[in-house]
Amino acid sequence: MSQLETATPPASARPLPAWLSALRAEVASHPAVNHLLLARLATGPYTKSDYKSFGLQHYALVGFFTRYMEVLLMRAPTSAEKLWLAKVLVNEYGEGSDGLDHTQLYRKFLTSAGTRVNEEFENELCPEAFAFVREHLRICREEPFLVGLGALGPGHEWAIPKMFSHLIPGLRRARFEESEILYFTLHCEQDLDHGAWMTEVLAEQAQTREQQEQVRRGALLSLEARFRFWTGVERRIVQWRQPEAVKAVAHGVYGGSKDPARLSSPGKLADLKRLATRYQEGGVWAP
Amino acid sequence: MKLLLVQPAPFEHGRMGLENALWLSEPVALTSIAAMVKGRHEVRILDMRLEEDGVLARVLADFRPDVVGASCMTTDAYQAQAVCYAAKSILGDAVFTIVGGHHPTLAPEAHDIAAIDAVCIGEGEETFAELCDHLAAGGSRDDLGAIAGLAWRAASPTGTQQRRNPNRSQARSLDTFPLPARELISSYLGRYFFAAATPLASIQTSRGCAYDCNFCAIWEFYERKVRFLSAAAIVDRMEAVAEKFIFFLDDNFLSHRGRIEEFLAELERRKPGKFWMIQGRTDFIAQHPDLMKRMRDAGLCMVLSGYETNDEGTLAALKKDNLRENNLKAAALLRKLGIWTTGIFMTRPDFEAKDFEAMWAAIREMKISIPLVVIHTPLPGTQGWRAERHTLLTEDARFFDLLHAVQRTRLPREEFYRQYARWNQATMGSSRESLPLLFKRPRLTAALLKGVPTFVERLKSLRRVIEDPQSYLRDEADVIPREAGGARREEEIAAA
């Protein structure tokens, strides 16, 4: 039996060190985790058409988490950290999801939201989706290991259960079946485990103030990218409803930025994957 | 205690509506409430119409208020709920959340959700102050039964239940309320506007309306009472604001000849040198040309009126208590005096092509400067809502923005919206006819010039949306039932 096949030890029942408690609170109250889009989805009667717009953008992020993990895994300083990260990776590959990996689960959600066959590949992604993936690959490839761990641990595994818990009531209100939103409900459960495993690594690895600050920096970098991503997704939901309004925003009508670049799409999922693969292999991120 | 009052954005950022193109008024309800409590509590106001989305979470996390209040009408009801939800999400149950305004007052049950602890019914100054003092004194959240004007979530053996306290008397003299705490919105001042008139201040000089139109809830909100600010107090407030333009937010400023004469006498004596705008009925305008001229001479520059329709039968059906003749006379008089007009006209879901054409022709005939064409909507709390609720295709509050048909249309919906979306194009001639007004009052024109470029830009943006029938159909996707003509999917909308 390999180390990977051994039962995952439960997360320690030890109380969190003060710095991790403070970081957890900071993540929980971060604007990305409490983005108004999520609050709106939690309280307003958004429809399957809105969730389709949402999902077609969000899907771009779904397949990439494992890539970030793979990049970071290569840079883990000891086998202990590698093992913890590998546990999360195995889970992300599909363990505990009836054999379906997360990408497949998400496609099921997209289909139930009304996407056509292959629409997720034909869909134009918002610039913030590209920026999100690029930023995370950059963090995992170029920043110190603990910054990467901060981005993927607190920045993802602590944040996602709370973010998705905002989504679930709205999805149910829009009459999605439980089996159709398994991606989200599963993450609320799984990521609690993942977050706890990551916490163990963090507590062991980040002993000095400088190391702890690296973890925090990674978490905040990730969350800032996430905040911008949710804003981009919201704009795409509005854009579907009011195709002409997006051009209006470019004029700064609503206190928004006048940056026209955010209105254009840098490409589709295949473009994003191509760029990411090249970057992951050590190349530059150049369209 | 720390209190955060929030004016929500009317809809998601990036969306276009009349609110962010034609008229953005300062949040007077919140500054008025803040004025009642600022001496005893630390108060902040956030106007999310002028902030990026992330600001709310940052302020909640940094300021950590004990109470968060949000004000809303009908279309932004969910936005107010989202604000309260975000507050609970960041601060947990320690924060007390409350919503107030028209929709919460007239439909408190719609705000009976876990994220909202209480609903303020009716005008909020005294109720909110009493609630905050109660909580600051350590009063229990489960013991709010003594605060009049509050509906609150009380624990019950079967969970929570919204309990409604007796209404608060709305009889207090307006002169006895403290001045709105405009200093709390100082960072936003200068960014409010009506059309090209900016910077714009807003003052409420009366509350309530003596008429009982069946599509309007103002008179129901204020329980049929009308109260006025004294003439001296109005001019005090005009003098206190730095802005050149002032919008009087009264739902019907032109309700009482004696009051207006007193106000004008005060204004003529003190000469604050402002341009001001009002909302008022056409019958009063038509019947008081002398008074309108005096108002013009004292700075009145625009009147917003509900012309609604030029069909006598419909005016009667709306219980408007007005005549077509008054609409025509009022429009002509204001034009002659050099006063800009904003006219609201109401199409109905049973309109056919010829009805739309008749309305465009009527608007062009009256040469209204800024015609706004809406769709008849039985708003929550109105007689129309009670009478026609069974005919509604949706009660989704977002659709009660007067720009969507919430009832069955006689024409196929795509054709209805195709006709409706023409209103701006079809009435452009009416606005063009108002351009000579620019030469009638050069001082006013000079003051407006600064705001013209951004107004034109905003208007162009709004036109892109309101002239696009697909926007209406897309909004309806998955909401308006297919059997009522609602489109469901992109392909169907594109085909339409």
mmCIF file of C-alpha atoms in Angstrom, chain B residues 29 32-33 100-102 105 120-129 148-150 167-174 176-177 204 206-208 221-223 225 227:
data_model
loop_
_atom_site.group_PDB
_atom_site.id
_atom_site.type_symbol
_atom_site.label_atom_id
_atom_site.label_comp_id
_atom_site.label_asym_id
_atom_site.label_seq_id
_atom_site.Cartn_x
_atom_site.Cartn_y
_atom_site.Cartn_z
ATOM 1 C CA ALA B 29 -33.987 59.207 3.469
ATOM 2 C CA SER B 32 -32.566 62.294 7.449
ATOM 3 C CA ILE B 33 -32.381 59.134 9.526
ATOM 4 C CA GLY B 100 -36.888 50.526 5.185
ATOM 5 C CA GLY B 101 -38.449 52.548 2.404
ATOM 6 C CA HIS B 102 -41.408 52.124 0.126
ATOM 7 C CA THR B 105 -43.300 49.423 4.146
ATOM 8 C CA CYS B 120 -39.107 49.747 9.276
ATOM 9 C CA ILE B 121 -42.694 50.543 8.339
ATOM 10 C CA GLY B 122 -43.417 54.088 7.211
ATOM 11 C CA GLU B 123 -41.096 57.033 7.726
ATOM 12 C CA GLY B 124 -38.029 55.881 9.549
ATOM 13 C CA GLU B 125 -36.478 58.668 11.596
ATOM 14 C CA GLU B 126 -38.091 58.029 14.962
ATOM 15 C CA THR B 127 -38.427 54.272 14.574
ATOM 16 C CA PHE B 128 -34.774 53.826 13.685
ATOM 17 C CA ALA B 129 -33.615 56.145 16.469
ATOM 18 C CA ALA B 148 -43.931 51.335 16.899
ATOM 19 C CA GLY B 149 -43.437 51.103 13.145
ATOM 20 C CA LEU B 150 -41.347 47.951 13.238
ATOM 21 C CA ASN B 167 -47.783 51.637 12.979
ATOM 22 C CA ARG B 168 -46.023 54.761 14.152
ATOM 23 C CA SER B 169 -47.993 57.956 13.965
ATOM 24 C CA GLN B 170 -46.788 60.056 11.031
ATOM 25 C CA ALA B 171 -47.926 63.400 12.355
ATOM 26 C CA ARG B 172 -44.719 65.059 13.489
ATOM 27 C CA SER B 173 -44.179 68.511 12.050
ATOM 28 C CA LEU B 174 -41.483 68.405 9.397
ATOM 29 C CA THR B 176 -39.067 69.695 14.044
ATOM 30 C CA PHE B 177 -36.881 67.084 12.335
ATOM 31 C CA GLN B 204 -37.838 67.238 0.661
ATOM 32 C CA SER B 206 -43.412 67.950 2.010
ATOM 33 C CA ARG B 207 -44.470 64.377 2.580
ATOM 34 C CA GLY B 208 -47.575 62.722 1.214
ATOM 35 C CA PHE B 221 -47.339 55.175 2.441
ATOM 36 C CA TYR B 222 -48.184 58.429 4.212
ATOM 37 C CA GLU B 223 -51.659 57.275 5.198
ATOM 38 C CA LYS B 225 -51.774 62.772 5.231
ATOM 39 C CA ARG B 227 -47.295 67.618 5.805
#
